[in-house]
Amino acid sequence: MINVCVVGIGLIGGSMALDLKKRKFAGKVTGVDINPQHANVAKLSRLVDETMDLKDAVAQSDLIIVATPIDVTKKLLPEILTLCEGTEKVITDVGSTKAGILQKIQSHPNRAQYVASHPMAGTEFSGPMAAISRLFDYKTAIICDEEHSAPQALSLVKQMYKTLHMKVIFMQPHEHDVSAAYVSHISHISAFALSLAVLEKEKDEKHILDLASGGFASTVRLAKSSAEMWVPVFDQNSDYVLEVLDTYIEKLQRFREAIDKKDHQQLTTLIHESNKIQKIL
C-alpha cells in the first residue's frame, strides 16, 4: 500500500479517498484543502487520516491526486510538480477539461511524473459531506497524453482506477474536451437554463413547481451543481462549449418550428431520431 495525498476534499476527492483506503490501495490518505471547514469535516468523517498544508502533504505521499476546480488545478499543478522534482512521486488530476492544463505544464521538467486523467462520475452535490463510496464503480476514466507520462506513473494511475472499479480509456486532450462538452458540460447548461426559465415563470404562476414530478426533478437535478466548479469549466472549454451550444440551439429551433407549424410528422421524425440514443446508452 502507498501513501496518497488528495488536494481538494470535495465530492470527487473525498469519494476517491474513501474507496482507495477502504480497498487497501492506500495505507494512508492525507488531505489538503484551503477551506478549514472542509478539512475538519473530512478528518472527522474519516475520509482522510489527517490534513496538513500542501508542501508537507506532498513530502510524505507517493501519489498526489489534484481534485480542485479547473482554474485552481492549473495554478497548483506546476507548484506540485516542482515539489516532486528529484523523486518518483506520481501526480494526477481529475479535471473535466484537459487541453488547457496540459498546455500549462507541458514544458515542466517533471512532466513525466504527471498523468492527466478524468474519472467520468459525479453528482449534483459538492463538498466532503457529499463524498460517497462506490461513486466510480463501473464508470469510465479517461487518460490523456499517456505517451508523455513515465511508464511507472501511468501504471500507478491505471491501478488506482482499477481499484475504483473503473474502465480506463485513452484519448487526446482536444478529443476529450470536445467529448466532455457534448456529454457532460451541455447537460449542466441545459439544467441551469431550464431552472432559470421555470423560476422566472413561477413568479407569475405559483403552482408550477407544485406540479413538478420525478421527470422534472431528474431533468433539473444538475442545476444544483456549484458555480465554483462549473464557471471555470465553461471558461477553460469555451470553444467546444460554444460549439455544442450552437448545435443544441439549432436542434431546439427545429422543435420550435415544428410545434409552431403543427407539423406532427416533423415532430415524430425528430423524436424518432432522438430515440436512437437508446442503442448507445
Short mmCIF file of C-alpha atoms in Angstrom, two decimals:
data_model
loop_
_atom_site.label_atom_id
_atom_site.label_comp_id
_atom_site.label_asym_id
_atom_site.label_seq_id
_atom_site.Cartn_x
_atom_site.Cartn_y
_atom_site.Cartn_z
CA MET A 1 0.00 0.00 0.00
CA ILE A 2 1.10 3.55 -0.68
CA ASN A 3 0.60 6.99 0.86
CA VAL A 4 -1.89 9.12 -1.06
CA CYS A 5 -2.44 12.87 -0.89
CA VAL A 6 -5.79 14.29 -2.02
CA VAL A 7 -5.74 18.01 -2.77
CA GLY A 8 -9.32 19.24 -2.65
CA ILE A 9 -11.51 17.09 -0.41
CA GLY A 10 -14.88 17.55 -2.07
CA LEU A 11 -17.25 15.13 -3.76
CA ILE A 12 -14.66 13.64 -6.14
CA GLY A 13 -11.56 13.86 -3.98
CA GLY A 14 -13.40 12.68 -0.88
CA SER A 15 -15.05 9.76 -2.67
CA MET A 16 -11.71 8.68 -4.12
CA ALA A 17 -10.04 8.92 -0.70
CA LEU A 18 -12.82 6.83 0.84
CA ASP A 19 -12.58 3.89 -1.55
CA LEU A 20 -8.82 3.95 -2.07
CA LYS A 21 -8.39 3.50 1.68
CA LYS A 22 -11.26 1.04 2.08
CA ARG A 23 -9.98 -1.12 -0.79
CA LYS A 24 -6.41 -1.08 0.56
CA PHE A 25 -4.81 0.74 -2.35
CA ALA A 26 -3.73 3.44 0.11
CA GLY A 27 -2.24 2.76 3.52
CA LYS A 28 -2.61 6.41 4.49
CA VAL A 29 -4.58 9.26 2.93
CA THR A 30 -3.61 12.86 3.67
CA GLY A 31 -5.98 15.66 2.78
CA VAL A 32 -5.24 19.22 1.69
CA ASP A 33 -7.97 21.84 1.49
CA ILE A 34 -7.86 25.63 1.79
CA ASN A 35 -11.33 25.55 3.35
CA PRO A 36 -10.71 24.74 7.04
CA GLN A 37 -14.29 23.55 7.49
CA HIS A 38 -13.92 21.07 4.63
CA ALA A 39 -10.62 19.87 6.07
CA ASN A 40 -12.18 19.34 9.52
CA VAL A 41 -15.23 17.55 8.14
CA ALA A 42 -13.04 15.28 6.01
CA LYS A 43 -10.95 14.29 9.01
CA LEU A 44 -13.88 13.87 11.42
CA SER A 45 -15.79 11.74 8.91
CA ARG A 46 -12.61 9.69 8.26
CA LEU A 47 -12.39 10.45 4.57
CA VAL A 48 -8.72 11.18 5.28
CA ASP A 49 -6.37 10.16 8.07
CA GLU A 50 -5.05 13.67 8.60
CA THR A 51 -4.90 17.08 6.97
CA MET A 52 -1.94 19.40 6.53
CA ASP A 53 -0.53 22.04 4.22
CA LEU A 54 0.36 21.21 0.63
CA LYS A 55 4.14 21.08 0.97
CA ASP A 56 4.14 18.72 3.97
CA ALA A 57 1.41 16.51 2.48
CA VAL A 58 3.29 16.12 -0.82
CA ALA A 59 6.53 15.35 1.01
CA GLN A 60 5.09 12.25 2.69
CA SER A 61 2.99 10.95 -0.22
CA ASP A 62 3.69 8.61 -3.14
CA LEU A 63 0.65 9.66 -5.20
CA ILE A 64 -0.84 13.15 -5.30
CA ILE A 65 -4.39 13.50 -6.62
CA VAL A 66 -5.44 17.05 -7.51
CA ALA A 67 -9.23 17.29 -7.19
CA THR A 68 -9.76 21.04 -7.22
CA PRO A 69 -11.74 23.27 -9.62
CA ILE A 70 -10.06 23.56 -13.03
CA ASP A 71 -8.73 27.09 -12.53
CA VAL A 72 -7.18 26.11 -9.20
CA THR A 73 -5.70 22.94 -10.72
CA LYS A 74 -3.94 24.96 -13.42
CA LYS A 75 -2.33 27.12 -10.74
CA LEU A 76 -1.41 24.27 -8.39
CA LEU A 77 -0.01 21.68 -10.80
CA PRO A 78 3.26 23.48 -11.66
CA GLU A 79 3.89 24.03 -7.94
CA ILE A 80 3.19 20.38 -7.10
CA LEU A 81 5.35 19.14 -9.97
CA THR A 82 8.21 21.28 -8.68
CA LEU A 83 7.74 19.94 -5.14
CA CYS A 84 8.09 16.42 -6.57
CA GLU A 85 11.28 17.01 -8.55
CA GLY A 86 14.05 14.50 -7.86
CA THR A 87 11.57 11.89 -6.62
CA GLU A 88 9.42 9.15 -8.14
CA LYS A 89 6.20 10.65 -6.79
CA VAL A 90 3.26 10.48 -9.20
CA ILE A 91 0.79 13.30 -9.76
CA THR A 92 -2.62 13.09 -11.40
CA ASP A 93 -5.71 15.29 -11.59
CA VAL A 94 -9.40 14.68 -12.12
CA GLY A 95 -10.37 17.79 -14.11
CA SER A 96 -13.10 17.67 -16.74
CA THR A 97 -11.05 19.68 -19.25
CA LYS A 98 -7.56 18.69 -20.28
CA ALA A 99 -6.04 20.75 -23.11
CA GLY A 100 -5.51 23.90 -21.03
CA ILE A 101 -3.99 22.00 -18.11
CA LEU A 102 -1.58 20.08 -20.34
CA GLN A 103 -0.50 23.22 -22.14
CA LYS A 104 0.28 24.80 -18.76
CA ILE A 105 2.71 22.07 -17.68
CA GLN A 106 3.99 20.63 -20.99
CA SER A 107 7.49 22.08 -20.57
CA HIS A 108 7.87 21.35 -16.87
CA PRO A 109 10.99 19.23 -16.19
CA ASN A 110 8.93 16.82 -14.07
CA ARG A 111 6.16 16.43 -16.67
CA ALA A 112 6.72 12.67 -16.98
CA GLN A 113 5.58 12.05 -13.41
CA TYR A 114 2.16 13.56 -14.19
CA VAL A 115 -0.79 11.64 -15.63
CA ALA A 116 -3.71 13.69 -16.98
CA SER A 117 -6.94 11.91 -16.11
CA HIS A 118 -10.67 12.44 -15.74
CA PRO A 119 -12.96 10.00 -13.93
CA MET A 120 -16.39 10.40 -15.51
CA ALA A 121 -18.52 10.31 -12.39
CA GLY A 122 -20.22 12.72 -10.03
CA THR A 123 -23.44 14.01 -8.53
CA GLU A 124 -25.04 17.42 -8.24
CA PHE A 125 -23.68 17.83 -4.72
CA SER A 126 -20.34 19.22 -3.54
CA GLY A 127 -18.08 19.31 -0.51
CA PRO A 128 -16.78 16.50 1.72
CA MET A 129 -20.25 15.68 3.06
CA ALA A 130 -21.23 14.70 -0.49
CA ALA A 131 -18.47 12.05 -0.71
CA ILE A 132 -19.81 8.52 -1.08
CA SER A 133 -18.40 5.04 -1.53
CA ARG A 134 -18.77 3.30 -4.91
CA LEU A 135 -19.25 6.59 -6.78
CA PHE A 136 -16.86 5.44 -9.52
CA ASP A 137 -17.82 1.77 -9.78
CA TYR A 138 -18.16 0.57 -13.39
CA LYS A 139 -17.82 4.04 -14.87
CA THR A 140 -15.14 5.29 -17.28
CA ALA A 141 -11.87 7.06 -16.52
CA ILE A 142 -10.07 8.88 -19.33
CA ILE A 143 -6.31 9.30 -19.51
CA CYS A 144 -4.89 11.87 -21.94
CA ASP A 145 -1.42 12.21 -23.49
CA GLU A 146 -0.30 8.94 -21.94
CA GLU A 147 2.76 8.88 -24.20
CA HIS A 148 4.19 11.82 -22.22
CA SER A 149 3.84 10.09 -18.84
CA ALA A 150 6.52 7.81 -17.40
CA PRO A 151 5.57 4.10 -17.55
CA GLN A 152 5.59 3.70 -13.75
CA ALA A 153 3.43 6.82 -13.31
CA LEU A 154 0.94 5.59 -15.89
CA SER A 155 0.89 2.13 -14.31
CA LEU A 156 0.16 3.50 -10.84
CA VAL A 157 -2.72 5.71 -12.01
CA LYS A 158 -4.21 2.84 -14.02
CA GLN A 159 -4.01 0.66 -10.90
CA MET A 160 -5.74 3.41 -8.92
CA TYR A 161 -8.65 3.46 -11.34
CA LYS A 162 -8.76 -0.33 -11.40
CA THR A 163 -9.13 -0.22 -7.61
CA LEU A 164 -12.04 2.18 -8.09
CA HIS A 165 -13.58 -0.39 -10.48
CA MET A 166 -13.35 1.96 -13.44
CA LYS A 167 -12.77 1.22 -17.12
CA VAL A 168 -9.76 3.17 -18.42
CA ILE A 169 -9.70 4.56 -21.96
CA PHE A 170 -7.14 6.79 -23.68
CA MET A 171 -7.86 9.99 -25.61
CA GLN A 172 -6.03 13.01 -26.92
CA PRO A 173 -6.77 16.16 -24.88
CA HIS A 174 -8.76 18.03 -27.53
CA GLU A 175 -10.71 14.87 -28.35
CA HIS A 176 -11.51 14.53 -24.65
CA ASP A 177 -12.56 18.17 -24.29
CA VAL A 178 -14.98 18.14 -27.22
CA SER A 179 -16.50 14.85 -25.99
CA ALA A 180 -16.88 16.22 -22.46
CA ALA A 181 -18.60 19.32 -23.85
CA TYR A 182 -21.18 17.19 -25.67
CA VAL A 183 -21.90 14.58 -23.00
CA SER A 184 -21.38 16.50 -19.76
CA HIS A 185 -20.98 20.25 -20.00
CA ILE A 186 -24.08 20.87 -22.13
CA SER A 187 -26.19 18.80 -19.70
CA HIS A 188 -25.34 21.21 -16.91
CA ILE A 189 -26.02 24.30 -19.04
CA SER A 190 -29.38 22.82 -20.07
CA ALA A 191 -30.29 22.21 -16.43
CA PHE A 192 -29.24 25.71 -15.39
CA ALA A 193 -31.22 27.30 -18.24
CA LEU A 194 -34.38 25.24 -17.63
CA SER A 195 -34.23 26.01 -13.93
CA LEU A 196 -33.97 29.74 -14.65
CA ALA A 197 -36.91 29.56 -17.08
CA VAL A 198 -39.15 27.76 -14.60
CA LEU A 199 -38.18 30.00 -11.69
CA GLU A 200 -38.95 33.07 -13.79
CA LYS A 201 -42.39 31.76 -14.74
CA GLU A 202 -43.03 30.68 -11.14
CA LYS A 203 -43.13 34.36 -10.15
CA ASP A 204 -46.44 34.65 -12.01
CA GLU A 205 -47.74 31.09 -11.92
CA LYS A 206 -47.43 30.00 -8.30
CA HIS A 207 -48.41 26.36 -8.90
CA ILE A 208 -45.79 25.41 -11.49
CA LEU A 209 -43.40 23.86 -9.01
CA ASP A 210 -46.30 22.27 -7.13
CA LEU A 211 -46.88 20.18 -10.24
CA ALA A 212 -43.25 19.18 -10.66
CA SER A 213 -42.84 15.42 -10.81
CA GLY A 214 -39.95 12.97 -11.00
CA GLY A 215 -39.28 13.76 -14.64
CA PHE A 216 -38.76 17.44 -13.93
CA ALA A 217 -36.66 16.71 -10.86
CA SER A 218 -34.32 14.42 -12.80
CA THR A 219 -34.04 16.93 -15.66
CA VAL A 220 -33.02 19.87 -13.44
CA ARG A 221 -31.05 17.82 -10.90
CA LEU A 222 -27.77 19.17 -12.26
CA ALA A 223 -28.92 22.75 -11.65
CA LYS A 224 -27.91 22.16 -8.01
CA SER A 225 -24.25 21.97 -9.10
CA SER A 226 -21.86 24.61 -7.78
CA ALA A 227 -20.83 27.71 -9.73
CA GLU A 228 -17.34 27.45 -8.21
CA MET A 229 -16.80 24.23 -10.15
CA TRP A 230 -18.65 24.93 -13.38
CA VAL A 231 -17.74 28.53 -14.23
CA PRO A 232 -14.05 27.54 -14.62
CA VAL A 233 -15.05 24.50 -16.72
CA PHE A 234 -17.12 26.62 -19.12
CA ASP A 235 -14.28 29.14 -19.30
CA GLN A 236 -11.49 26.61 -19.93
CA ASN A 237 -13.53 24.68 -22.51
CA SER A 238 -15.32 27.68 -24.02
CA ASP A 239 -14.62 26.87 -27.70
CA TYR A 240 -16.19 23.42 -27.52
CA VAL A 241 -18.96 24.52 -25.13
CA LEU A 242 -19.95 27.23 -27.61
CA GLU A 243 -19.87 24.69 -30.44
CA VAL A 244 -22.23 22.33 -28.65
CA LEU A 245 -24.45 25.22 -27.55
CA ASP A 246 -24.85 26.32 -31.17
CA THR A 247 -25.76 22.76 -32.16
CA TYR A 248 -28.19 22.45 -29.25
CA ILE A 249 -29.87 25.75 -30.08
CA GLU A 250 -30.26 24.63 -33.70
CA LYS A 251 -32.00 21.43 -32.57
CA LEU A 252 -34.27 23.40 -30.23
CA GLN A 253 -35.15 25.71 -33.10
CA ARG A 254 -36.18 22.72 -35.24
CA PHE A 255 -38.54 21.58 -32.48
CA ARG A 256 -39.89 25.11 -32.09
CA GLU A 257 -40.60 25.45 -35.80
CA ALA A 258 -42.33 22.06 -35.98
CA ILE A 259 -44.52 22.86 -32.97
CA ASP A 260 -45.32 26.35 -34.30
CA LYS A 261 -46.37 24.91 -37.68
CA LYS A 262 -48.20 21.99 -36.04
CA ASP A 263 -46.05 19.74 -38.18
CA HIS A 264 -46.73 16.43 -36.44
CA GLN A 265 -44.74 14.45 -38.98
CA GLN A 266 -41.62 16.53 -38.38
CA LEU A 267 -42.05 16.24 -34.62
CA THR A 268 -42.40 12.49 -34.94
CA THR A 269 -39.27 12.32 -37.09
CA LEU A 270 -37.26 14.40 -34.61
CA ILE A 271 -38.36 12.25 -31.68
CA HIS A 272 -37.66 9.00 -33.54
CA GLU A 273 -34.20 10.31 -34.44
CA SER A 274 -33.53 11.17 -30.82
CA ASN A 275 -34.70 7.70 -29.71
CA LYS A 276 -31.61 6.24 -31.39
CA ILE A 277 -29.59 7.31 -28.35
CA GLN A 278 -31.07 4.28 -26.57
CA LYS A 279 -28.85 1.98 -28.64
CA ILE A 280 -25.78 3.80 -27.35
CA LEU A 281 -26.83 4.09 -23.71
#
